[in-house]
GROMACS .gro file of C-alpha atoms in nm:
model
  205
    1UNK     CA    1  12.918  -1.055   7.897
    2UNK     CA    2  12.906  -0.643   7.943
    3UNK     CA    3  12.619  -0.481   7.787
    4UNK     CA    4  12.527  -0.149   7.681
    5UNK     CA    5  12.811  -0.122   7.450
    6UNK     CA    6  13.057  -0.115   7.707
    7UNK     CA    7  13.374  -0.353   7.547
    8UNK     CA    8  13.472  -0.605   7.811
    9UNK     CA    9  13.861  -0.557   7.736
   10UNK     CA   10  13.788  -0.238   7.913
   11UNK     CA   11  13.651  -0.317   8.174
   12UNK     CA   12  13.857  -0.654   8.278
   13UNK     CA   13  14.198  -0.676   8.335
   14UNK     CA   14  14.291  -1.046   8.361
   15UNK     CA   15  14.679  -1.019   8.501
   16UNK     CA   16  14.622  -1.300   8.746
   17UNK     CA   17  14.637  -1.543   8.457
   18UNK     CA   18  14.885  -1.792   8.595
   19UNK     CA   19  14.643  -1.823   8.884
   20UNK     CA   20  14.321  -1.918   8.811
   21UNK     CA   21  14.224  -1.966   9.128
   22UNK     CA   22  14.249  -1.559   9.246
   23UNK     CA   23  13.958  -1.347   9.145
   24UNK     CA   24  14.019  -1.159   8.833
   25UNK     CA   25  14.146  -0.790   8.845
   26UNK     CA   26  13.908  -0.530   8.703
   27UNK     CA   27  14.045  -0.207   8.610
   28UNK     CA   28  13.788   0.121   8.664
   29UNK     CA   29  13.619   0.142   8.338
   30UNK     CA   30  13.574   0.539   8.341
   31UNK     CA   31  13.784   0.812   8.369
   32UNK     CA   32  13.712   1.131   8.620
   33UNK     CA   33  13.443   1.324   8.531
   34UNK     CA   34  13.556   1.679   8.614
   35UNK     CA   35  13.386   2.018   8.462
   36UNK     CA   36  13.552   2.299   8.457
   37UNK     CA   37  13.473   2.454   8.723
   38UNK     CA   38  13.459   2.138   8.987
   39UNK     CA   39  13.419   2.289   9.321
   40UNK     CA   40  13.382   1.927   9.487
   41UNK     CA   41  13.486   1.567   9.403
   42UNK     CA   42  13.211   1.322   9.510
   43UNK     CA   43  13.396   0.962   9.553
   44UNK     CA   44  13.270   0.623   9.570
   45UNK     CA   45  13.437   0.290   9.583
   46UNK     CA   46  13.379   0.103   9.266
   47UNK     CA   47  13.125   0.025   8.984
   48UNK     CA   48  12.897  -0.281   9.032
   49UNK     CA   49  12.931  -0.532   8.772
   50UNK     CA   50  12.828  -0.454   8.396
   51UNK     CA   51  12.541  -0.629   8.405
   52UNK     CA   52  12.382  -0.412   8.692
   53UNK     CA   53  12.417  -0.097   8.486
   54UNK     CA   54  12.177   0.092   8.316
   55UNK     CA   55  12.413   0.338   8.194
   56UNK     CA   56  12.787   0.376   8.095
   57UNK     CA   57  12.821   0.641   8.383
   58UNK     CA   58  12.868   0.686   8.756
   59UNK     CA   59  12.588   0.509   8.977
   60UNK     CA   60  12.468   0.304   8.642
   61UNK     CA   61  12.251   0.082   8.891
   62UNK     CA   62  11.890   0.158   8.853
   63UNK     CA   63  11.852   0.051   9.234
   64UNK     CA   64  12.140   0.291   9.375
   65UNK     CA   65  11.996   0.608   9.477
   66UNK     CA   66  12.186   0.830   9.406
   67UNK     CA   67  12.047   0.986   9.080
   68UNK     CA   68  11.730   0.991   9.268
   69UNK     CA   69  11.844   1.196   9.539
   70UNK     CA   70  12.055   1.440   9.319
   71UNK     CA   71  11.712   1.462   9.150
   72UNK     CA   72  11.508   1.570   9.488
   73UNK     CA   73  11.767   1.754   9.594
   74UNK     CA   74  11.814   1.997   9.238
   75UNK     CA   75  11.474   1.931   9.104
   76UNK     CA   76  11.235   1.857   9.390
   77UNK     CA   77  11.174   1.564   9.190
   78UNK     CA   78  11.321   1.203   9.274
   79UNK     CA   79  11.269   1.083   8.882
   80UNK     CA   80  11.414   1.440   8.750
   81UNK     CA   81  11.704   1.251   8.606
   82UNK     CA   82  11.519   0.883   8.492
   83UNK     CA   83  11.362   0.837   8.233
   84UNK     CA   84  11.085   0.567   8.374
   85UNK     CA   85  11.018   0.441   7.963
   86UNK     CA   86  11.355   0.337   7.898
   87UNK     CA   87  11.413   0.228   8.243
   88UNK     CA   88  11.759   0.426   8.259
   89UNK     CA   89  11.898   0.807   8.356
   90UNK     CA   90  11.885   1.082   8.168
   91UNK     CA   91  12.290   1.098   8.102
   92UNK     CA   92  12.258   1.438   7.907
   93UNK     CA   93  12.056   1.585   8.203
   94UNK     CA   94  12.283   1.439   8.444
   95UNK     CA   95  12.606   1.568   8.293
   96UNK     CA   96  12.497   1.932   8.228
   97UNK     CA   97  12.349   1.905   8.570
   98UNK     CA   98  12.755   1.815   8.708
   99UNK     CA   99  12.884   2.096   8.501
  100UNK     CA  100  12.670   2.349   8.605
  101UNK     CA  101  12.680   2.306   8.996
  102UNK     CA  102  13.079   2.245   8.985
  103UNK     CA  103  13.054   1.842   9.106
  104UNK     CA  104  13.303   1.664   8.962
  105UNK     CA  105  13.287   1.227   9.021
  106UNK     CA  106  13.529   0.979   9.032
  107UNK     CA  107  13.629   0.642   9.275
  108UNK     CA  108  13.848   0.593   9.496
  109UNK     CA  109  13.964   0.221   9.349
  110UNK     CA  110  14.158   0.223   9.029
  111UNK     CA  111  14.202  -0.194   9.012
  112UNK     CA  112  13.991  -0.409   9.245
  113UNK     CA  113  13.924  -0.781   9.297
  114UNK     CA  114  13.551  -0.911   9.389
  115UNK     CA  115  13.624  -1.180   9.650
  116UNK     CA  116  13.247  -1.249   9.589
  117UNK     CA  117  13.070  -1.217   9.274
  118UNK     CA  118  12.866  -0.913   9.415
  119UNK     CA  119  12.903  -0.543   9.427
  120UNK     CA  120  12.919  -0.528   9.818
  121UNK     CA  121  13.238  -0.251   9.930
  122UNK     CA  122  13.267  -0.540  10.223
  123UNK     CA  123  13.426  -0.823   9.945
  124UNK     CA  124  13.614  -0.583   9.733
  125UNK     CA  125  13.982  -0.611   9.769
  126UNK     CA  126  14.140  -0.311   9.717
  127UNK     CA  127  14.448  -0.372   9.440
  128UNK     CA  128  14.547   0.026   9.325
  129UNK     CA  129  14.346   0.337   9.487
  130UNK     CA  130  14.344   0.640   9.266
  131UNK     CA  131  14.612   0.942   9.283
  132UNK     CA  132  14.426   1.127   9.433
  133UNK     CA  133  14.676   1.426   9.480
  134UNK     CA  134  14.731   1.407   9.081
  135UNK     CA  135  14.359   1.425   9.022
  136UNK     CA  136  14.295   1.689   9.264
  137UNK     CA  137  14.610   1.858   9.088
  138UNK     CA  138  14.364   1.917   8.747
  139UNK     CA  139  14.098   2.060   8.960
  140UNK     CA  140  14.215   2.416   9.099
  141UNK     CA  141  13.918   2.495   9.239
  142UNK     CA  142  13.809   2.188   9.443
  143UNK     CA  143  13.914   2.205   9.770
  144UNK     CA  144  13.631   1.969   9.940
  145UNK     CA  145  13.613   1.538   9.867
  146UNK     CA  146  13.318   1.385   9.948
  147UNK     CA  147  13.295   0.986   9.993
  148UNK     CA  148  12.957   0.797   9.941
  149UNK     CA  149  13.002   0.591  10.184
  150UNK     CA  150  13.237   0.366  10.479
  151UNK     CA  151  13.488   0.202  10.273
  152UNK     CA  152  13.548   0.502  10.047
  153UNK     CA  153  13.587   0.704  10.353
  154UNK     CA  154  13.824   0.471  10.494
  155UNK     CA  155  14.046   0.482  10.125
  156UNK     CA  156  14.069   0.871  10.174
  157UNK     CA  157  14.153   0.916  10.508
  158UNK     CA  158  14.448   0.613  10.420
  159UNK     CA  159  14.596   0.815  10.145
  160UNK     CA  160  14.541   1.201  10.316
  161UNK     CA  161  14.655   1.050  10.647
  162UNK     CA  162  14.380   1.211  10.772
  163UNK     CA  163  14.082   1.050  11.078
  164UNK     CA  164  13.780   0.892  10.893
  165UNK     CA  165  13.512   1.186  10.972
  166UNK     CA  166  13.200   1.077  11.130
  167UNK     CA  167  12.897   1.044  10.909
  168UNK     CA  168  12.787   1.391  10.783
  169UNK     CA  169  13.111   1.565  10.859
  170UNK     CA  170  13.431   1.639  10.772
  171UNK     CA  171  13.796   1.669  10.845
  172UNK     CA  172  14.068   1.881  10.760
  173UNK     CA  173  14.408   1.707  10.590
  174UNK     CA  174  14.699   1.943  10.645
  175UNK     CA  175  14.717   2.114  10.358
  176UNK     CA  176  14.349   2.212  10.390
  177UNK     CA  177  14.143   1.972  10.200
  178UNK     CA  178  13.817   1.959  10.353
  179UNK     CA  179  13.675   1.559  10.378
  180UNK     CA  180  13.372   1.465  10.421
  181UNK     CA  181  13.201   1.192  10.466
  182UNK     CA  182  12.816   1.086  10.344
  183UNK     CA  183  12.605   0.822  10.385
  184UNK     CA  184  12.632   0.526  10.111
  185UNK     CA  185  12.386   0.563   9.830
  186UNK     CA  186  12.330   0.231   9.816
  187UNK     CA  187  11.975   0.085   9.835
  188UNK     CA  188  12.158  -0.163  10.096
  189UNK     CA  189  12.224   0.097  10.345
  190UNK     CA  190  11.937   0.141  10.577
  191UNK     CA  191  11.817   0.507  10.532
  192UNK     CA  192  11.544   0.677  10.387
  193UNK     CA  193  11.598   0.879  10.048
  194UNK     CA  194  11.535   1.193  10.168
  195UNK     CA  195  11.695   1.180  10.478
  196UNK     CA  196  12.003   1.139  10.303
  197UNK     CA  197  11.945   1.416  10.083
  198UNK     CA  198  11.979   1.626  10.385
  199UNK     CA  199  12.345   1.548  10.464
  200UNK     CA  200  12.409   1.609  10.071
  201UNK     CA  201  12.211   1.932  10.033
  202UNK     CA  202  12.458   2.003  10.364
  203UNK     CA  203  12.749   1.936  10.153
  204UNK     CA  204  12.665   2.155   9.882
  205UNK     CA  205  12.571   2.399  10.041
   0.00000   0.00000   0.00000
């Protein structure tokens, strides 16, 4: 059952009904979260399950790093945006944080399937990506998308028609997108927190 007050109609979308023996379809449970001023749209795959979060945001799991390295690389400070007591992120912190440096966030998955019941990117079967174009279309002033990782790399360069960039750099679609690509901010990926803070305080800057 989802917790943290997050309604589990929203989050699961059961149209494989009449086969019970397919994985269920899950629907993204968030919409973009773009400021007004988004300069760059940071992409990842797909939300772990429910249960793993800690918030009812982007990156909810308390063992994903990338709240921690946003904090080190803002605040010089890995727990800037945790609060250690409650054992969750400072959402507040972390949205003014977005809005003032331009980031906007979204996935690049809008409907997935979990071939295993785990949060891996290797077992998620892709059923609808996002539009990207259309969501790019609400931010005039992002020209740069920046994946978290191999499979979310892979999504972009599929629907820009564009060569997956080599960790730590980026590509050029034809109508001038830049694309980058960043190492996975999951705890899973072998690399030290602050060494991928250097590839994102790359990006930003």
């Amino acid at each position: 059952m989802p917790t943290h007050g997050v309604d589990a109609m929203r989050w699961l979308s059961f149209t494989n009904i009449m086969d019970p023996t397919q994985p269920p379809i899950e629907t993204h449970p968030w919409p973009p979260f773009v400021p007004p001023n988004a300069k760059v749209l940071i992409m990842g795959t797909f939300p772990p399950k429910p249960l793993r979060w800690s918030m009812d945001f982007y990156y909810p799991n308390r063992t994903n790093d990338f709240w921690y390295m946003m904090g080190l690389i803002f605040f010089d400070d890995r727990h800037a945006l945790y609060d250690k007591e409650t054992r969750t992120f400072r959402l507040d912190d972390i949205k003014r944080l977005l809005t003032e440096q331009g980031i906007a966030l979204h996935d690049t998955c809008r409907r997935i399937r979990r071939l295993r019941d785990n949060a891996s990117d290797k077992y998620l079967e892709i059923v609808e990506p996002v539009p990207l174009r259309e969501l790019l279309a609400a931010m005039p002033l992002c020209h740069t998308v920046a994946t978290t990782g191999e499979k979310a790399a892979g999504i972009v360069a599929d629907i820009t028609h564009t060569p997956v960039p080599r960790m730590g750099e980026m590509v050029r679609s034809d109508d001038g997108l830049q694309i980058w690509r960043m190492p996975s901010t999951s705890r899973a990926f072998p690399m030290a927190l602050e060494k991928k803070a250097e590839y994102y305080k790359r990006l930003f800057r």
